[in-house]
Coordinates of C-alpha atoms in Angstrom, one line a residue:
M1456 CA 320.2 180.3 101.3
A1457 CA 316.7 179.5 102.7
S1458 CA 313.9 181.9 102.1
H1459 CA 312.6 183.9 105.0
R1460 CA 309.3 184.7 103.2
K1461 CA 306.3 184.1 105.4
S1462 CA 303.9 181.4 104.2
R1463 CA 300.5 182.5 103.0
P1464 CA 297.5 181.6 105.1
A1465 CA 295.3 178.8 103.9
G1466 CA 292.8 180.0 101.4
T1467 CA 292.4 180.9 97.7
R1468 CA 292.2 184.0 95.6
V1469 CA 288.8 185.0 94.1
A1470 CA 289.0 187.9 91.7
G1471 CA 292.3 189.0 93.0
I1472 CA 291.1 188.9 96.7
R1473 CA 292.5 186.6 99.2
T1474 CA 289.8 184.4 100.8
P1475 CA 290.1 183.0 104.3
A1476 CA 289.5 179.3 105.1
L1477 CA 286.0 180.0 106.3
A1478 CA 285.1 181.6 103.0
T1479 CA 286.5 178.6 101.2
A1480 CA 284.3 176.3 103.2
A1481 CA 281.3 178.5 102.4
L1482 CA 282.1 178.3 98.7
T1483 CA 282.5 174.5 99.0
S1484 CA 279.0 174.3 100.6
V1485 CA 277.6 176.4 97.8
A1486 CA 279.2 174.1 95.2
L1487 CA 277.8 171.0 97.0
L1488 CA 274.3 172.6 97.1
S1489 CA 274.6 173.4 93.4
Q1490 CA 275.6 169.8 92.7
S1491 CA 272.6 168.6 94.7
A1492 CA 270.3 170.9 92.8
N1493 CA 271.7 169.6 89.5
A1494 CA 271.2 166.1 90.7
A1495 CA 267.6 166.7 91.9
P1496 CA 266.0 166.1 88.4
E1497 CA 267.5 162.6 88.4
A1498 CA 265.5 161.8 91.5
D1499 CA 262.4 163.2 89.8
D1500 CA 262.9 160.6 87.0
K1501 CA 260.9 158.2 89.2
P1502 CA 257.5 157.7 87.7
S1503 CA 254.4 159.1 89.5
L1504 CA 251.9 156.8 91.0
E1505 CA 249.5 157.6 88.2
E1506 CA 252.1 156.6 85.6
V1507 CA 252.8 153.4 87.5
E1508 CA 249.1 152.6 87.6
K1509 CA 248.7 153.3 83.9
K1510 CA 251.8 151.2 83.0
V1511 CA 250.5 148.3 85.2
D1512 CA 247.1 148.5 83.6
D1513 CA 248.6 148.5 80.1
L1514 CA 250.7 145.5 80.9
Y1515 CA 247.6 143.6 82.2
R1516 CA 245.7 144.5 79.1
Q1517 CA 248.6 143.4 76.9
A1518 CA 248.7 140.2 78.9
E1519 CA 245.0 139.7 78.3
S1520 CA 245.5 140.3 74.6
A1521 CA 248.3 137.7 74.6
T1522 CA 246.0 135.4 76.5
D1523 CA 243.5 135.5 73.7
K1524 CA 246.3 134.7 71.2
Y1525 CA 247.2 131.8 73.5
N1526 CA 243.6 130.6 73.7
A1527 CA 243.3 130.8 69.9
A1528 CA 246.6 128.9 69.4
K1529 CA 245.6 126.3 72.0
E1530 CA 242.3 125.7 70.3
K1531 CA 243.9 125.5 66.9
T1532 CA 246.6 123.2 68.2
A1533 CA 244.0 120.8 69.7
K1534 CA 242.1 120.7 66.4
Q1535 CA 245.3 120.1 64.5
R1536 CA 246.5 117.4 66.8
K1537 CA 243.1 115.6 66.4
R1538 CA 243.5 115.9 62.6
V1539 CA 247.0 114.5 62.8
D1540 CA 245.9 111.6 65.0
T1541 CA 243.1 110.8 62.5
L1542 CA 245.4 110.9 59.6
L1543 CA 248.0 108.7 61.3
D1544 CA 245.3 106.2 62.1
G1545 CA 244.3 106.3 58.5
V1546 CA 247.9 105.7 57.4
A1547 CA 248.2 102.7 59.7
Q1548 CA 245.0 101.2 58.3
R1549 CA 246.1 101.9 54.7
T1550 CA 249.5 100.4 55.4
Q1551 CA 247.8 97.3 56.7
K1552 CA 245.7 97.0 53.5
L1553 CA 248.7 97.6 51.4
N1554 CA 250.6 94.8 53.2
E1555 CA 247.6 92.5 52.6
A1556 CA 247.6 93.4 48.9
R1557 CA 251.3 92.8 48.7
E1558 CA 251.0 89.4 50.4
K1559 CA 248.3 88.5 47.9
L1560 CA 250.5 89.4 45.0
G1561 CA 253.4 87.5 46.7
S1562 CA 251.2 84.4 46.7
F1563 CA 250.9 84.6 42.9
A1564 CA 254.7 84.9 42.6
A1565 CA 255.2 81.9 44.8
A1566 CA 252.7 79.8 42.8
Q1567 CA 254.6 80.8 39.6
Y1568 CA 257.8 79.7 41.1
R1569 CA 256.4 76.3 42.2
T1570 CA 254.7 75.5 38.9
G1571 CA 257.4 77.0 36.7
A1572 CA 254.7 78.6 34.6
S1573 CA 255.6 81.3 32.1
A1574 CA 253.3 83.7 33.8
P1575 CA 254.1 87.4 34.2
D1576 CA 257.0 88.2 36.6
T1577 CA 254.9 89.2 39.6
A1578 CA 258.0 89.1 41.9
T1579 CA 259.7 91.7 39.7
F1580 CA 256.6 93.8 39.9
L1581 CA 256.6 93.8 43.7
L1582 CA 260.2 95.0 43.7
A1583 CA 259.5 97.9 41.3
D1584 CA 259.7 101.4 42.8
T1585 CA 256.9 102.7 40.5
P1586 CA 254.5 99.9 39.6
Q1587 CA 252.6 102.0 37.1
D1588 CA 255.8 102.7 35.1
Y1589 CA 256.5 99.0 35.3
F1590 CA 253.1 98.3 33.7
D1591 CA 253.7 100.9 31.0
Q1592 CA 257.1 99.6 30.0
T1593 CA 256.3 95.8 30.0
Q1594 CA 252.5 95.9 29.2
L1595 CA 252.2 93.5 32.1
M1596 CA 248.5 94.0 32.5
D1597 CA 247.8 92.6 29.0
R1598 CA 249.4 89.3 30.1
M1599 CA 247.7 88.9 33.5
T1600 CA 244.8 86.7 34.4
G1601 CA 241.6 88.2 35.8
R1602 CA 242.4 87.4 39.4
Q1603 CA 245.9 88.8 39.0
K1604 CA 244.6 92.0 37.5
I1605 CA 242.2 92.5 40.5
A1606 CA 245.0 91.9 42.9
V1607 CA 247.3 94.4 41.2
D1608 CA 244.6 97.0 40.9
D1609 CA 244.0 96.7 44.6
Y1610 CA 247.7 96.9 45.4
V1611 CA 248.1 100.0 43.2
T1612 CA 245.1 101.7 44.8
Q1613 CA 246.2 100.9 48.3
Q1614 CA 249.7 102.2 47.6
S1615 CA 248.4 105.4 46.1
E1616 CA 246.1 106.1 49.0
T1617 CA 248.7 105.3 51.5
M1618 CA 251.2 107.7 49.9
K1619 CA 248.5 110.4 49.8
Q1620 CA 247.6 110.0 53.4
R1621 CA 251.3 109.9 54.5
Q1622 CA 251.8 113.2 52.6
E1623 CA 248.7 114.8 54.3
A1624 CA 249.9 113.5 57.7
T1625 CA 253.4 115.1 57.1
E1626 CA 251.9 118.4 56.1
S1627 CA 249.5 118.3 59.1
L1628 CA 252.4 117.6 61.4
E1629 CA 254.2 120.6 60.1
T1630 CA 251.2 122.8 60.7
L1631 CA 250.9 121.3 64.2
N1632 CA 254.5 122.3 64.9
E1633 CA 253.7 125.9 63.8
T1634 CA 250.6 126.2 66.0
Q1635 CA 252.6 124.8 68.9
G1636 CA 255.2 127.4 68.2
D1637 CA 252.5 130.1 68.3
L1638 CA 251.3 128.7 71.6
K1639 CA 254.7 128.9 73.2
T1640 CA 255.2 132.4 71.9
A1641 CA 251.8 133.6 73.3
K1642 CA 252.5 131.9 76.6
A1643 CA 255.9 133.5 76.9
T1644 CA 254.4 137.0 76.1
V1645 CA 251.8 136.6 78.8
Q1646 CA 254.3 135.5 81.4
R1647 CA 256.6 138.4 80.5
K1648 CA 253.9 141.0 80.7
L1649 CA 252.8 139.7 84.1
A1650 CA 256.3 139.6 85.4
E1651 CA 256.9 143.3 84.3
A1652 CA 253.7 144.3 86.2
R1653 CA 254.7 142.4 89.3
E1654 CA 258.1 144.1 89.2
L1655 CA 256.7 147.6 89.0
L1656 CA 254.3 146.9 91.9
S1657 CA 257.1 145.4 94.0
K1658 CA 259.0 148.6 93.9
L1659 CA 256.3 150.6 95.5
T1660 CA 256.5 151.5 99.2
A1661 CA 253.7 150.8 101.6
E1662 CA 252.7 154.4 101.5
E1663 CA 252.6 154.4 97.7
K1664 CA 250.6 151.3 97.7
A1665 CA 248.1 152.9 100.0
R1666 CA 247.8 155.9 97.8
L1667 CA 247.4 153.7 94.8
A1668 CA 244.5 151.9 96.5
A1669 CA 242.9 155.3 97.2
I1670 CA 243.2 156.2 93.5
E1671 CA 241.5 152.9 92.6
R1672 CA 238.7 153.6 95.1
E1673 CA 238.1 157.0 93.5
K1674 CA 237.9 155.3 90.1
Q1675 CA 235.4 152.7 91.4
Q1676 CA 233.2 155.5 92.9
E1677 CA 233.1 157.3 89.5
A1678 CA 232.4 154.0 87.8
A1679 CA 229.5 153.4 90.2
R1680 CA 228.1 156.9 89.5
K1681 CA 228.2 156.2 85.7
A1682 CA 226.5 152.8 86.2
A1683 CA 223.7 154.5 88.2
E1684 CA 223.3 157.1 85.4
L1685 CA 223.0 154.3 82.8
A1686 CA 220.5 152.5 85.0
R1687 CA 218.3 155.7 85.0
Q1688 CA 218.6 156.0 81.2
Q1689 CA 217.6 152.4 80.7
A1690 CA 214.6 152.7 83.1
A1691 CA 213.4 155.8 81.3
Q1692 CA 213.8 154.1 77.9
Q1693 CA 211.9 151.0 79.2
Q1694 CA 209.1 153.3 80.5
A1695 CA 208.9 155.1 77.1
Q1696 CA 208.6 151.7 75.3
E1697 CA 205.9 150.5 77.6
E1698 CA 203.9 153.7 77.2
A1699 CA 204.3 153.5 73.4
A1700 CA 203.0 149.9 73.5
Q1701 CA 200.0 150.9 75.6
Q1702 CA 199.1 153.6 73.1
Q1703 CA 199.3 151.2 70.3
E1704 CA 197.0 148.7 72.1
S1705 CA 194.5 151.4 73.0
G1706 CA 194.5 152.8 69.4
S1707 CA 194.7 156.3 70.8
S1708 CA 197.7 157.2 68.7
S1709 CA 197.4 158.4 65.1
S1710 CA 198.5 156.1 62.3
S1711 CA 201.6 158.2 61.7
G1712 CA 202.4 158.3 65.4
A1713 CA 201.9 154.5 65.6
S1714 CA 204.2 154.0 62.6
S1715 CA 206.8 156.2 64.3
S1716 CA 206.4 154.3 67.6
T1717 CA 206.8 151.0 65.9
G1718 CA 210.0 152.1 64.3
S1719 CA 211.4 153.3 67.6
S1720 CA 210.5 150.1 69.3
S1721 CA 212.1 147.9 66.8
S1722 CA 215.5 149.6 67.0
T1723 CA 215.6 149.3 70.8
A1724 CA 213.4 146.2 71.3
P1725 CA 214.0 144.3 74.6
A1726 CA 215.2 140.8 74.5
D1727 CA 212.4 138.2 74.0
S1728 CA 211.2 135.8 76.7
S1729 CA 213.3 132.9 75.4
Y1730 CA 216.4 135.0 75.5
A1731 CA 215.6 136.1 79.0
T1732 CA 215.2 132.5 80.1
K1733 CA 218.6 131.6 78.7
A1734 CA 220.2 134.7 80.1
E1735 CA 218.9 133.9 83.6
K1736 CA 220.6 130.5 83.4
A1737 CA 223.9 132.1 82.2
L1738 CA 223.8 134.7 85.0
A1739 CA 223.0 132.1 87.6
F1740 CA 226.1 130.2 86.6
A1741 CA 228.2 133.4 86.5
R1742 CA 227.1 134.4 90.0
A1743 CA 228.1 131.0 91.3
Q1744 CA 231.6 131.6 90.1
I1745 CA 232.1 134.8 92.0
G1746 CA 235.2 134.6 94.2
K1747 CA 237.1 132.2 92.0
P1748 CA 240.5 133.4 90.8
Y1749 CA 241.4 134.8 87.5
V1750 CA 243.9 132.5 85.8
W1751 CA 244.9 133.2 82.2
G1752 CA 243.9 130.5 79.8
A1753 CA 241.5 128.9 82.3
V1754 CA 238.0 127.8 81.5
G1755 CA 236.9 126.5 84.9
P1756 CA 235.7 125.0 87.0
G1757 CA 238.1 126.3 89.6
S1758 CA 239.4 129.4 87.8
Y1759 CA 238.7 131.5 84.7
D1760 CA 240.0 134.1 82.4
C1761 CA 237.5 136.7 81.0
S1762 CA 236.3 134.8 77.9
G1763 CA 236.5 131.5 79.6
L1764 CA 233.9 132.7 82.1
T1765 CA 231.5 134.1 79.5
Q1766 CA 231.9 130.9 77.4
A1767 CA 231.2 128.7 80.4
A1768 CA 228.2 130.8 81.6
W1769 CA 226.4 130.6 78.3
K1770 CA 227.3 127.0 77.9
A1771 CA 225.3 126.4 81.1
A1772 CA 222.3 128.0 79.2
G1773 CA 222.7 125.7 76.3
V1774 CA 224.5 128.2 74.0
T1775 CA 227.9 127.5 72.6
L1776 CA 230.2 130.5 72.3
P1777 CA 233.7 130.5 70.7
R1778 CA 236.7 130.5 73.0
T1779 CA 238.2 134.0 72.3
T1780 CA 236.9 137.5 72.7
W1781 CA 237.7 138.2 69.1
D1782 CA 235.3 135.4 68.0
Q1783 CA 232.7 135.9 70.8
V1784 CA 232.1 139.5 69.6
N1785 CA 230.8 138.1 66.3
A1786 CA 228.7 135.4 67.9
G1787 CA 225.5 137.4 68.2
T1788 CA 223.7 140.7 67.5
T1789 CA 225.2 144.0 68.4
V1790 CA 222.9 146.3 70.5
S1791 CA 223.3 149.8 71.9
L1792 CA 224.6 150.3 75.4
T1793 CA 221.4 151.8 76.6
N1794 CA 219.5 148.8 75.2
A1795 CA 221.8 146.3 77.0
Q1796 CA 219.9 143.4 78.7
P1797 CA 221.0 141.0 81.4
G1798 CA 223.0 138.2 79.8
D1799 CA 224.5 140.5 77.0
L1800 CA 228.3 140.4 76.6
V1801 CA 230.1 143.7 77.1
F1802 CA 233.4 144.0 75.2
F1803 CA 236.2 146.4 76.1
Y1804 CA 239.1 148.2 74.3
D1805 CA 239.9 148.5 70.7
D1806 CA 241.7 145.2 70.7
L1807 CA 238.7 143.5 72.3
S1808 CA 241.0 142.1 75.0
H1809 CA 238.3 141.9 77.7
V1810 CA 234.7 140.8 78.1
G1811 CA 232.1 140.6 80.9
I1812 CA 228.5 139.5 81.2
Y1813 CA 225.9 142.2 81.8
I1814 CA 223.6 141.9 84.8
G1815 CA 221.7 145.1 84.5
N1816 CA 221.9 148.6 86.1
G1817 CA 225.3 149.3 84.5
M1818 CA 226.9 146.3 86.3
M1819 CA 228.5 143.1 85.1
I1820 CA 230.2 139.9 86.3
H1821 CA 233.7 139.4 84.9
A1822 CA 237.1 137.9 85.6
P1823 CA 239.1 141.2 85.7
K1824 CA 242.8 140.4 85.5
P1825 CA 245.6 138.4 87.2
G1826 CA 245.7 138.7 90.9
T1827 CA 241.9 139.3 91.1
Y1828 CA 238.8 137.2 91.5
V1829 CA 235.5 136.8 89.6
R1830 CA 233.3 139.7 90.8
E1831 CA 230.5 142.1 90.1
E1832 CA 231.7 145.5 88.9
S1833 CA 230.5 148.5 87.0
I1834 CA 231.0 148.3 83.3
Y1835 CA 232.7 151.7 83.6
Y1836 CA 235.4 150.2 85.8
D1837 CA 238.1 151.5 83.4
G1838 CA 236.2 154.6 82.1
E1839 CA 233.5 155.0 79.5
S1840 CA 235.9 155.2 76.6
S1841 CA 237.1 151.6 77.3
I1842 CA 233.7 150.1 76.3
H1843 CA 233.8 148.8 72.8
S1844 CA 230.5 147.2 72.1
V1845 CA 227.6 145.1 73.5
V1846 CA 226.6 141.8 71.9
R1847 CA 223.5 139.7 72.5
P1848 CA 224.7 136.1 72.0
A1849 CA 221.4 134.2 71.6

């Protein structure tokens, strides 16, 4: 028999209390809000602009460091390829001489065959794998004429030298393959780091890019302030040095004071006139490159990386610098930052991955990073702590 019990209204029980449909909907909304609140931290996982900027800068620095490895491997590869070419040319020349010596010995064998003379078996000697062993076993040299001995000596010498140069060429080819492998690895690293940086920047909205540009402007303003402060310090130091020199010339200072002034002057002595002349030429070249793009691995004339620019600038002044920042930092005399003179090289970061050429007043000319152009900028462009050292290259 069918039940006559009335059906319950839509709803659920909470703590033994029947809840109407409206209350259920309210509970559902609370649950959804709770879920949204729980999901909110996931949205906060997006990095801040400051974090993106730091990550991009780190990637550019890593790319510059990899560029130096690329430059070093490229230079080593070029030298090794030149050595291999020289050795292969030598092998070719030695092989020609060996063939000539073999033909000379062959003429002796042919003469023996025609005359039927009971001379040493030169033909058998020519077929021997190890001529010296053949001599030792048959005492062939004791039975040879003077001309034959000279011919055999020449043949043995040419064969020995040819084998030696072939071995050197083989080893040099192996080294060349290794340096080419290093070159490919460094190139791939640079490309990977730059691609990661581009990807990070591509995800920014127009508003975020504008805010990032504002952050960069604030950094540049602070860098300019620090540069002005350094310029004041350098001016005060220069004035103190000039006053000390005047006191020495006039003889007004005491002997102990003169000794003290001399010691102070020697530790912060300005660059001499010959250096200033060379530095002026280097800076004139660097200024002429302003506006040209940064391209990693480039040494001009249309584009540069950081060490390619400093190398080219000082080359214009008649001074040869090594290719990489790691070598350029050792190509001169280290001076204090307050004693930096126009033309000096300013190196950055603990890994020495960047370099610029000082122009005075806390400013430099450098090729900053991919996507930028050669420009004048404060040496504090990435903060005071980023400056590693200052080197006077000539």
